[in-house]
mmCIF file of C-alpha atoms in Angstrom:
data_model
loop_
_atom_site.group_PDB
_atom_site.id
_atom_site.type_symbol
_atom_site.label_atom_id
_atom_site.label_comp_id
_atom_site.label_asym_id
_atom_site.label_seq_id
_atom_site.Cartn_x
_atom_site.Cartn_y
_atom_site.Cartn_z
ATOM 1 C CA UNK A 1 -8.979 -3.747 -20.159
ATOM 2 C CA UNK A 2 -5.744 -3.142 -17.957
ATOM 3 C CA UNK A 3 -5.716 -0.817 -15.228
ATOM 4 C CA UNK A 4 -2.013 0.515 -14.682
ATOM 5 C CA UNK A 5 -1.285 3.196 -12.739
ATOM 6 C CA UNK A 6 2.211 3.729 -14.867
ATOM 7 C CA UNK A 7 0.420 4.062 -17.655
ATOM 8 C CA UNK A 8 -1.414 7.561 -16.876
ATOM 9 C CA UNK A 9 1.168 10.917 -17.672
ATOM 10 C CA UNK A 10 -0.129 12.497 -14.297
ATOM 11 C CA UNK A 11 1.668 11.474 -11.502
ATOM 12 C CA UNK A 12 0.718 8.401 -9.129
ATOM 13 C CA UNK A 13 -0.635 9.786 -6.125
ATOM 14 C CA UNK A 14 -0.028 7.674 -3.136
ATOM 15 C CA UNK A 15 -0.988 8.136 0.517
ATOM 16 C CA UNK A 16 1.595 6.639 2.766
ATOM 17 C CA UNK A 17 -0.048 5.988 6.457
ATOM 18 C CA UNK A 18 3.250 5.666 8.480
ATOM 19 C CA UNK A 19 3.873 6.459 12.058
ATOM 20 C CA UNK A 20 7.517 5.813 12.359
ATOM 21 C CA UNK A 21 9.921 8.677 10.688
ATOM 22 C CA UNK A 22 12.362 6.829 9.704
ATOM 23 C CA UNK A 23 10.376 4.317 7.409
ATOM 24 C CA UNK A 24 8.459 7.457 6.145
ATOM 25 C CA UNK A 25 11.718 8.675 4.845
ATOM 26 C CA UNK A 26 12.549 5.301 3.437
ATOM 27 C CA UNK A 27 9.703 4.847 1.767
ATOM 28 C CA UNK A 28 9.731 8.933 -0.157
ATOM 29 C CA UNK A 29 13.167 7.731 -0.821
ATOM 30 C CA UNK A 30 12.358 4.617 -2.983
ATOM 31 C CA UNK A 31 9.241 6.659 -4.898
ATOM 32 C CA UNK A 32 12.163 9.435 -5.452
ATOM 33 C CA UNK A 33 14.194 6.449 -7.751
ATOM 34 C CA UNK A 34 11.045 5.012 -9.371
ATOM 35 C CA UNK A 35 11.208 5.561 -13.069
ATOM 36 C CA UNK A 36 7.701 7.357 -13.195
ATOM 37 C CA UNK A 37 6.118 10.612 -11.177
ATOM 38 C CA UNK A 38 4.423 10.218 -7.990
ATOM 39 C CA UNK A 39 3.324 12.339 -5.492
ATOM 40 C CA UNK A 40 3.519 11.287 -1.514
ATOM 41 C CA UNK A 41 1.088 12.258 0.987
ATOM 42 C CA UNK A 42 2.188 11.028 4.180
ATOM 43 C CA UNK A 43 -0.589 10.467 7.146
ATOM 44 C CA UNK A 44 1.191 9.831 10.660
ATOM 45 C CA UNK A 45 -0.955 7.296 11.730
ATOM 46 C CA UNK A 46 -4.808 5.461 10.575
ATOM 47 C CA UNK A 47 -6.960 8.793 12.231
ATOM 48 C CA UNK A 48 -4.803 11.448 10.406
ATOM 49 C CA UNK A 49 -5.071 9.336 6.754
ATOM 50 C CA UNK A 50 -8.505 9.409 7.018
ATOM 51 C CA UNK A 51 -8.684 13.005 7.411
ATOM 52 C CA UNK A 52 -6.620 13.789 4.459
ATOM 53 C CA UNK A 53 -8.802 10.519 2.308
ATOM 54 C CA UNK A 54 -12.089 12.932 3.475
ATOM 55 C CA UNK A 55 -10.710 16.288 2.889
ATOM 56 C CA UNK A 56 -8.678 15.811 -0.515
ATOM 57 C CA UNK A 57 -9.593 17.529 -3.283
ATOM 58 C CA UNK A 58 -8.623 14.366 -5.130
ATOM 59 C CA UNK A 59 -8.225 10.691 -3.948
ATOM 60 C CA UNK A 60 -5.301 9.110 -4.123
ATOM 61 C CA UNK A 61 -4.569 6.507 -6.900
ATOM 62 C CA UNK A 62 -3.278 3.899 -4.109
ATOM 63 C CA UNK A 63 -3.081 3.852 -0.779
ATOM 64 C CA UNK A 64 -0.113 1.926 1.755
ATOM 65 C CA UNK A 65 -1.339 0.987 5.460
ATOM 66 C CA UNK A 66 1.500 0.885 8.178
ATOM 67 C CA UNK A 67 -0.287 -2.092 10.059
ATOM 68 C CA UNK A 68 0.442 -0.861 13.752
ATOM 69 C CA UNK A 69 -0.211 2.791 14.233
ATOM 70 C CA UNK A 70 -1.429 5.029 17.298
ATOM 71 C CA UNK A 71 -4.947 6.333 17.089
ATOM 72 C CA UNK A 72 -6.458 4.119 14.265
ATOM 73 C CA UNK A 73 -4.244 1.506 13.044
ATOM 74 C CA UNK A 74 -4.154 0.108 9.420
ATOM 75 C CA UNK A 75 -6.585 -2.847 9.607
ATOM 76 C CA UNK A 76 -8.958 -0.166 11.054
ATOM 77 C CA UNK A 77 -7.974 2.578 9.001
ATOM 78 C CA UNK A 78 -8.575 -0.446 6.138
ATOM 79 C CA UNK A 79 -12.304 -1.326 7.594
ATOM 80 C CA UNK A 80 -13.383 2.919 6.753
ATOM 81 C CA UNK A 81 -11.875 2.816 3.274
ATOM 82 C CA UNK A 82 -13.666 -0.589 2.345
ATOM 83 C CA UNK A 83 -16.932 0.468 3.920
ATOM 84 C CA UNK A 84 -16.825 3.927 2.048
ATOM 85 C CA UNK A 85 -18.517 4.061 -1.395
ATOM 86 C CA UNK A 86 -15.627 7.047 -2.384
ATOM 87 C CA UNK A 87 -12.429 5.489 -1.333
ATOM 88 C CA UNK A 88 -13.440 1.431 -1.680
ATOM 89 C CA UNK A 89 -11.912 1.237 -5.292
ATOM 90 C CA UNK A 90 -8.207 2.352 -4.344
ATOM 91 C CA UNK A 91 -5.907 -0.678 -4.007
ATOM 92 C CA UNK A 92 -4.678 -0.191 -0.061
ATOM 93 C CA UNK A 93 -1.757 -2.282 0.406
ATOM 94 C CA UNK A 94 -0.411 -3.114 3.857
ATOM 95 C CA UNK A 95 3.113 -2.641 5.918
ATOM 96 C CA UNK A 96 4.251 -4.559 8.038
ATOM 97 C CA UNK A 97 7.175 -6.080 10.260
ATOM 98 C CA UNK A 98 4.587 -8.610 11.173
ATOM 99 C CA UNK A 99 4.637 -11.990 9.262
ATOM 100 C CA UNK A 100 2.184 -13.256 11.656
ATOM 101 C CA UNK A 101 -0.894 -15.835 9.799
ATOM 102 C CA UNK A 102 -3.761 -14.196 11.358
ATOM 103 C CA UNK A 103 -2.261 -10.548 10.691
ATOM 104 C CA UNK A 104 -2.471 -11.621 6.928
ATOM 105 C CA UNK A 105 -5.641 -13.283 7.043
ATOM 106 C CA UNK A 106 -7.541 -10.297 8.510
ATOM 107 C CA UNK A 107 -5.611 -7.989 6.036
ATOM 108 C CA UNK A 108 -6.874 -10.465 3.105
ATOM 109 C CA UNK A 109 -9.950 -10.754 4.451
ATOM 110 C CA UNK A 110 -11.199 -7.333 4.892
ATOM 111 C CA UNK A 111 -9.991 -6.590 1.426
ATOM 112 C CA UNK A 112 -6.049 -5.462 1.444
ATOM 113 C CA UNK A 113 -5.143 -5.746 -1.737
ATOM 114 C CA UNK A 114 -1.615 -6.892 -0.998
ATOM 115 C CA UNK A 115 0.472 -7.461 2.007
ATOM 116 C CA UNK A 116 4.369 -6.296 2.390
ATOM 117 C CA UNK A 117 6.705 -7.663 4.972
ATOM 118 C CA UNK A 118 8.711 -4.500 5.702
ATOM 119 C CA UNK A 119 11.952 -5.515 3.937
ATOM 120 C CA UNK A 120 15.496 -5.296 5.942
ATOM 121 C CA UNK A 121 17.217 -3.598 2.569
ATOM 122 C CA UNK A 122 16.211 0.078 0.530
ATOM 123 C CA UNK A 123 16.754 -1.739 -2.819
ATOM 124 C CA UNK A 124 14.196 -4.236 -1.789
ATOM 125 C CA UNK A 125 11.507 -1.789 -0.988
ATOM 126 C CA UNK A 126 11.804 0.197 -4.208
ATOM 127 C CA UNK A 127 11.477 -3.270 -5.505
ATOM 128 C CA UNK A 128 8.175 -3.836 -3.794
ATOM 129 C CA UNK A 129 6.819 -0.603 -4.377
ATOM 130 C CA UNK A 130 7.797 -0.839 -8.090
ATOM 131 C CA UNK A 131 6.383 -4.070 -7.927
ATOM 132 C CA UNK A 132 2.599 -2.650 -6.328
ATOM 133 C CA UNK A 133 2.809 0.338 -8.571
ATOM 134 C CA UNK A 134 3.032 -1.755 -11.942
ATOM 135 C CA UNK A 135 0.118 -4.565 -11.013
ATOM 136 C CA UNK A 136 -2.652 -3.977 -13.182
ATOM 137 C CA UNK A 137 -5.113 -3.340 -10.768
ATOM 138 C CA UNK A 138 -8.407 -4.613 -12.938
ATOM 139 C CA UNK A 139 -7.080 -7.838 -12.619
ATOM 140 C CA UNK A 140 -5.594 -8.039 -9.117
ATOM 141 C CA UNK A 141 -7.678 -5.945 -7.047
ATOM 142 C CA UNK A 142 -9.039 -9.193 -5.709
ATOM 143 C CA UNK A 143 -5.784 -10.478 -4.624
ATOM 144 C CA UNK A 144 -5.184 -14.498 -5.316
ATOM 145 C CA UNK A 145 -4.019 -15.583 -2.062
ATOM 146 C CA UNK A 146 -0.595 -17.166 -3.475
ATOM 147 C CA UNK A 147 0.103 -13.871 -4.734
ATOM 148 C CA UNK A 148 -0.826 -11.683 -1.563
ATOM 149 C CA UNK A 149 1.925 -11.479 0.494
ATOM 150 C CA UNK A 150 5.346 -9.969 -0.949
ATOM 151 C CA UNK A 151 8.458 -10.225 1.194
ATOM 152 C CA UNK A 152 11.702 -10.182 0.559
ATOM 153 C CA UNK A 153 12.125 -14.185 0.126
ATOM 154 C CA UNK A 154 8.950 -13.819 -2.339
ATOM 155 C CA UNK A 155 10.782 -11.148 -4.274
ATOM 156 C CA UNK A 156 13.558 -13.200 -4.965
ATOM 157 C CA UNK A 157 11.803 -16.264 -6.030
ATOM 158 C CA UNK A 158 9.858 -13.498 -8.827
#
């Protein structure tokens, strides 16, 4: 049984945790030319994502974790929503500008389901968020290492 978030009619909802404007925009700018609804939620840093995970009326379908945030940051923010019997089933996926080995072992580790190297170009971030948005989840929520980290070199070679 496949688990695609493109395949429900209701829009994807995604929670964006994001402390930098600019990317924020960026990033509502490539779910704006994705072929499919979705609806952004956008948490300024690891503390304020929480909040809105805990006080939603409904939880998001997937979840994207700016690594380095003020007030909680995203491996943090990662630790509550894999320790949480609510929110431990949504596939969090990690941001980053980091491409540092023991950034994506931790991620991997405590149970990111996929790790993004912040591309340089738009195109190649609606590419990677296409690309998260279309995994079938059922079969890649556990993350085969090979397949965990997505930059824009990896892209390329897909």
């Amino acid at each position: 049984m496949k688990y695609l978030l493109t395949d429900n009619y209701a829009p994807i909802k995604v929670l964006l945790a994001e402390d930098d404007e600019d990317d924020q925009f960026f990033f509502s700018d490539a779910l704006a030319e994705l072929p499919f609804p979705t609806e952004l939620t956008i948490a300024s840093n690891g503390k304020d994502a929480v909040e809105k995970l805990t006080q939603a009326e409904s939880k998001p379908d997937i979840i994207f974790l700016d690594l380095n945030m003020p007030k909680m940051n995203g491996k943090d923010c990662l630790k509550f929503i894999r320790m949480d019997k609510t929110f431990c089933s949504i596939p969090c996926i990690i941001l980053s500008t980091s491409s540092a080995h023991t950034e994506i072992e931790e991620t991997y580790h405590a149970g990111a389901n996929l790790y993004i190297l912040k591309p340089n170009e738009g195109s190649n971030l609606l590419k990677m968020v296409n690309k998260a948005l279309k995994l079938d989840w059922k079969e890649n929520f556990t993350p085969k290492k090979e397949l965990y980290f997505l930059s824009e070199r990896t892209l390329q070679r897909a």
